[in-house]
CSV table of C-alpha atoms and ligand atoms in Angstrom, one decimal:
chain,number,residue,atom,x,y,z
A,16,MET,CA,-65.4,-8.3,93.5
A,17,ASN,CA,-65.8,-11.2,95.9
A,18,ASN,CA,-63.0,-13.2,97.4
A,19,LEU,CA,-63.2,-15.9,94.8
A,20,SER,CA,-62.7,-13.4,92.0
A,21,ILE,CA,-59.7,-11.9,93.8
A,22,PHE,CA,-58.3,-15.3,94.3
A,23,ILE,CA,-58.4,-16.2,90.6
A,24,ILE,CA,-56.8,-12.9,89.6
A,25,PHE,CA,-54.0,-13.6,92.2
A,26,CYS,CA,-53.5,-17.1,90.7
A,27,VAL,CA,-53.2,-15.6,87.2
A,28,LEU,CA,-50.7,-13.0,88.2
A,29,ALA,CA,-48.7,-15.5,90.2
A,30,SER,CA,-48.3,-17.7,87.1
A,31,LEU,CA,-46.5,-14.9,85.1
A,32,SER,CA,-42.9,-15.9,84.9
A,33,HIS,CA,-41.4,-14.9,81.5
A,34,ALA,CA,-38.9,-12.0,81.5
A,35,ILE,CA,-39.6,-9.1,79.3
A,36,GLU,CA,-37.5,-5.9,78.8
A,37,LEU,CA,-40.3,-3.5,79.5
A,38,ASP,CA,-42.3,-3.5,82.7
A,39,PHE,CA,-45.4,-3.7,80.6
A,40,CYS,CA,-46.7,-3.0,77.1
A,41,VAL,CA,-50.3,-1.8,77.3
A,42,GLY,CA,-51.5,-2.4,73.8
A,43,ASP,CA,-52.7,0.3,71.4
A,44,PRO,CA,-55.7,-1.4,69.7
A,45,SER,CA,-55.9,1.5,67.2
A,46,LEU,CA,-52.7,0.1,65.6
A,47,PRO,CA,-52.6,-3.3,63.7
A,48,ARG,CA,-52.0,-6.4,65.8
A,49,GLY,CA,-49.0,-8.5,64.8
A,50,PRO,CA,-48.3,-12.1,65.8
A,51,GLN,CA,-46.8,-10.9,69.1
A,52,GLY,CA,-49.7,-8.6,69.9
A,53,TYR,CA,-50.2,-4.9,69.7
A,54,ALA,CA,-47.6,-2.2,69.7
A,55,CYS,CA,-47.2,-0.5,73.1
A,56,LYS,CA,-49.1,2.6,74.1
A,57,ASP,CA,-46.8,5.4,75.0
A,58,PRO,CA,-45.8,4.6,78.6
A,59,ASP,CA,-46.0,8.3,79.6
A,60,LYS,CA,-49.7,8.1,78.8
A,61,VAL,CA,-50.4,4.9,80.7
A,62,THR,CA,-52.5,5.4,83.9
A,63,THR,CA,-53.8,3.1,86.6
A,64,ASP,CA,-57.1,2.9,84.8
A,65,ASP,CA,-55.3,1.1,81.9
A,66,PHE,CA,-54.8,-1.8,84.4
A,67,VAL,CA,-58.4,-2.0,85.7
A,68,PHE,CA,-61.2,-3.6,83.8
A,69,THR,CA,-64.7,-2.8,85.0
A,70,GLY,CA,-66.8,-4.7,82.3
A,71,PHE,CA,-67.6,-7.7,84.6
A,72,ARG,CA,-69.8,-5.5,86.8
A,73,GLY,CA,-73.5,-6.0,87.0
A,74,GLU,CA,-76.0,-8.5,85.6
A,75,LYS,CA,-75.3,-10.2,82.3
A,76,THR,CA,-78.6,-11.4,80.8
A,77,PRO,CA,-78.3,-14.6,78.9
A,78,ASN,CA,-80.4,-14.0,75.7
A,79,ASN,CA,-78.8,-16.0,73.0
A,80,VAL,CA,-79.8,-19.4,71.6
A,81,PHE,CA,-77.5,-21.2,74.0
A,82,GLY,CA,-78.9,-19.5,77.1
A,83,ASN,CA,-75.5,-18.0,78.0
A,84,ASN,CA,-73.8,-14.6,78.1
A,85,VAL,CA,-70.1,-14.7,77.6
A,86,THR,CA,-68.1,-11.5,78.4
A,87,SER,CA,-64.7,-12.3,76.8
A,88,VAL,CA,-61.9,-10.1,78.0
A,89,PHE,CA,-59.0,-10.6,75.5
A,90,SER,CA,-56.3,-8.1,74.8
A,91,ASP,CA,-58.5,-6.2,72.3
A,92,LYS,CA,-61.0,-5.4,75.1
A,93,PHE,CA,-58.4,-5.0,77.9
A,94,PRO,CA,-55.2,-3.8,76.3
A,95,ALA,CA,-53.3,-4.2,79.6
A,96,PHE,CA,-53.2,-8.0,78.8
A,97,ASN,CA,-51.1,-7.3,75.7
A,98,GLY,CA,-47.9,-9.3,75.9
A,99,LEU,CA,-48.7,-10.9,79.2
A,100,GLY,CA,-50.0,-14.2,77.9
A,101,ILE,CA,-53.2,-14.0,80.0
A,102,SER,CA,-56.9,-13.2,79.4
A,103,MET,CA,-60.2,-13.7,81.2
A,104,ALA,CA,-63.9,-14.2,80.6
A,105,ARG,CA,-67.1,-14.1,82.6
A,106,LEU,CA,-69.6,-16.9,81.8
A,107,ASP,CA,-73.3,-16.4,82.8
A,108,PHE,CA,-75.8,-19.2,82.3
A,109,GLY,CA,-79.5,-19.0,82.4
A,110,VAL,CA,-81.4,-22.0,83.8
A,111,GLY,CA,-80.5,-24.8,81.4
A,112,GLY,CA,-78.0,-22.6,79.6
A,113,VAL,CA,-74.8,-24.0,78.1
A,114,ILE,CA,-71.5,-23.0,76.7
A,115,PRO,CA,-71.5,-25.4,73.7
A,116,ILE,CA,-68.5,-27.5,72.9
A,117,HIS,CA,-65.5,-25.4,71.9
A,118,SER,CA,-61.8,-24.9,72.1
A,119,HIS,CA,-59.1,-22.2,72.4
A,120,ARG,CA,-55.4,-22.0,71.4
A,121,THR,CA,-54.6,-22.1,75.1
A,122,SER,CA,-55.4,-23.8,78.3
A,123,GLU,CA,-58.2,-22.5,80.5
A,124,VAL,CA,-58.9,-22.5,84.3
A,125,LEU,CA,-62.5,-21.9,85.5
A,126,ILE,CA,-63.8,-21.0,88.9
A,127,LEU,CA,-67.5,-21.3,89.7
A,128,VAL,CA,-68.9,-18.4,91.8
A,129,LYS,CA,-72.7,-19.0,91.5
A,130,GLY,CA,-74.9,-22.0,90.8
A,131,SER,CA,-74.1,-25.5,89.8
A,132,ILE,CA,-72.7,-26.6,86.4
A,133,ILE,CA,-71.3,-29.7,84.7
A,134,ALA,CA,-68.0,-28.8,83.2
A,135,GLY,CA,-65.9,-31.1,81.1
A,136,PHE,CA,-63.5,-31.7,78.3
A,137,ILE,CA,-62.8,-34.6,75.9
A,138,ASP,CA,-59.3,-35.6,75.1
A,139,THR,CA,-57.8,-36.9,71.8
A,140,ASN,CA,-58.6,-40.5,72.8
A,141,ASN,CA,-62.3,-39.5,73.1
A,142,THR,CA,-62.2,-39.9,76.9
A,143,ALA,CA,-64.6,-37.4,78.5
A,144,TYR,CA,-63.7,-35.8,81.9
A,145,TYR,CA,-66.7,-34.1,83.4
A,146,LYS,CA,-68.1,-33.3,86.8
A,147,ILE,CA,-70.8,-31.3,88.6
A,148,LEU,CA,-69.0,-28.3,90.1
A,149,GLU,CA,-70.0,-26.5,93.3
A,150,VAL,CA,-69.4,-22.8,94.1
A,151,GLY,CA,-65.6,-22.4,94.7
A,152,ASP,CA,-64.6,-25.4,92.6
A,153,VAL,CA,-61.9,-24.9,90.0
A,154,MET,CA,-61.4,-27.0,86.9
A,155,VAL,CA,-58.7,-26.8,84.3
A,156,PHE,CA,-59.2,-27.5,80.6
A,157,PRO,CA,-55.8,-28.4,79.0
A,158,GLN,CA,-54.7,-26.5,75.9
A,159,ALA,CA,-56.8,-26.9,72.7
A,160,MET,CA,-59.1,-29.6,74.2
A,161,LEU,CA,-62.7,-29.5,73.3
A,162,HIS,CA,-64.7,-28.5,76.4
A,163,PHE,CA,-68.2,-27.4,77.5
A,164,GLN,CA,-70.2,-26.2,80.5
A,165,ILE,CA,-73.9,-26.9,81.3
A,166,ASN,CA,-76.0,-25.2,84.0
A,167,VAL,CA,-77.6,-28.1,85.8
A,168,GLY,CA,-78.9,-26.1,88.7
A,169,LYS,CA,-82.4,-24.5,89.3
A,170,THR,CA,-80.9,-21.0,89.3
A,171,PRO,CA,-78.7,-19.0,87.0
A,172,ALA,CA,-75.0,-19.7,87.3
A,173,THR,CA,-71.8,-17.6,86.9
A,174,ALA,CA,-68.2,-18.6,86.4
A,175,PHE,CA,-65.0,-16.8,85.6
A,176,VAL,CA,-62.2,-18.2,83.5
A,177,SER,CA,-58.7,-17.3,82.8
A,178,LEU,CA,-56.7,-18.4,79.7
A,179,ASN,CA,-53.0,-18.4,79.2
A,180,GLY,CA,-52.9,-16.3,76.1
A,181,ALA,CA,-53.7,-12.6,75.6
A,182,ASN,CA,-55.7,-13.5,72.5
A,183,PRO,CA,-56.8,-17.2,73.0
A,184,ALA,CA,-59.7,-17.1,70.5
A,185,ILE,CA,-62.8,-19.2,70.8
A,186,GLN,CA,-64.0,-21.8,68.3
A,187,LEU,CA,-67.4,-23.2,69.0
A,188,THR,CA,-68.0,-26.4,67.1
A,189,PRO,CA,-71.8,-25.9,66.4
A,190,THR,CA,-71.2,-22.4,65.0
A,191,THR,CA,-68.1,-23.5,62.9
A,192,LEU,CA,-70.3,-26.2,61.3
A,193,PHE,CA,-73.6,-24.4,60.9
A,194,ALA,CA,-73.3,-20.6,61.4
A,195,GLY,CA,-70.6,-19.9,58.9
A,196,ASN,CA,-70.2,-20.3,55.1
A,197,LEU,CA,-69.7,-24.1,55.1
A,198,PRO,CA,-72.1,-25.5,52.6
A,199,ALA,CA,-74.8,-27.8,54.0
A,200,ASP,CA,-73.8,-30.8,51.9
A,201,ILE,CA,-70.2,-30.6,53.2
A,202,ALA,CA,-71.4,-30.2,56.8
A,203,GLN,CA,-73.6,-33.3,56.2
A,204,LYS,CA,-70.7,-35.4,54.9
A,205,ILE,CA,-68.2,-34.4,57.6
A,206,THR,CA,-70.6,-35.0,60.5
A,207,LEU,CA,-72.7,-38.0,59.2
A,208,LEU,CA,-75.8,-36.0,60.1
A,209,SER,CA,-78.8,-36.2,57.9
A,210,HIS,CA,-79.6,-33.4,55.5
A,211,LYS,CA,-82.7,-32.6,57.5
A,212,GLU,CA,-80.7,-32.2,60.7
A,213,VAL,CA,-78.1,-30.0,59.1
A,214,ILE,CA,-80.8,-27.7,57.7
A,215,ARG,CA,-82.4,-27.6,61.2
A,216,MET,CA,-79.1,-26.5,62.7
A,217,LYS,CA,-78.4,-24.0,60.0
A,218,ARG,CA,-81.9,-22.5,60.5
A,219,ILE,CA,-81.1,-21.9,64.2
A,220,PHE,CA,-78.2,-19.7,63.1
A,221,GLY,CA,-80.0,-18.1,60.2
A,222,THR,CA,-77.8,-19.6,57.5
A,223,ALA,CA,-80.5,-21.8,55.8
B,310,NAG,C1,-75.2,-10.0,78.0
B,310,NAG,O1,-75.7,-9.1,79.0
B,310,NAG,C2,-75.6,-7.7,78.7
B,310,NAG,C3,-76.1,-7.0,80.0
B,310,NAG,O2,-77.3,-7.5,80.4
B,310,NAG,C4,-76.5,-7.4,77.5
B,310,NAG,O3,-76.4,-6.1,77.2
B,310,NAG,C5,-76.0,-8.3,76.3
B,310,NAG,O4,-76.9,-8.1,75.2
B,310,NAG,C6,-76.0,-9.8,76.7
B,310,NAG,N1,-75.4,-10.5,75.6
B,310,NAG,C7,-75.9,-11.8,75.3
B,310,NAG,C8,-75.2,-12.4,74.1
B,310,NAG,O5,-76.7,-12.4,75.8
B,311,NAG,C1,-57.7,-44.7,75.1
B,311,NAG,O1,-58.9,-45.3,75.5
B,311,NAG,C2,-59.0,-46.7,75.6
B,311,NAG,C3,-60.4,-47.1,76.0
B,311,NAG,O2,-61.4,-46.3,75.4
B,311,NAG,C4,-58.0,-47.2,76.6
B,311,NAG,O3,-57.9,-48.6,76.5
B,311,NAG,C5,-56.6,-46.7,76.2
B,311,NAG,O4,-55.6,-47.0,77.2
B,311,NAG,C6,-56.6,-45.1,76.1
B,311,NAG,N1,-55.3,-44.7,75.6
B,311,NAG,C7,-54.7,-43.6,76.2
B,311,NAG,C8,-53.4,-43.2,75.6
B,311,NAG,O5,-55.2,-43.0,77.1
């Protein structure tokens, strides 16, 4: 953990303000999740390790079609987040890698710890807010706005993000349109793309 990562975690914890009647409710993902999250693990069985996540260690090799490797840490992967309204992710970019345009149910704050990326979002008035970030820079993406990140450096890049929901979800526009069960003719109509282009996109995701 470098200083920047510690800083972002400090910021996240400092933002917690809502009062709850238990000190914590480490989730039990073996039980069904309701709208408010998971049922609490028996507090007598909770240990320090329940509050420590080690899955951000090491190299994350970007080997998908977008040239990224996203390690999402929502309450299902790190049940200590349950009920706290926070979550995190580590974003690794290969050279030229991107996180394609997407949104969450929540806001997101990003800190760049390696490399150089363009990060941005687009508001409901179609105004794009984007900038090349340097190591140490922080950018916020307001709740539900479509946003993206592009590695524009000559080396791999790494960023960490935090989101103000334990289960913020991620909805990637290209995969919602072309990787799921939406028929090609509907995708074509709702995007104004050509049939040829829709088929090309669906082939990338193995759905045509
Ligand atoms: C992310 O990196 C890990 C560790 O190198 C690897 O096991 C995993 O397959 C990678 N995932 C993607 C989507 O690239
Ligand atoms: C929306 O964008 C237009 C220019 O594209 C601008 O004139 C207008 O003031 C904007 N509206 C808001 C609410 O930001």
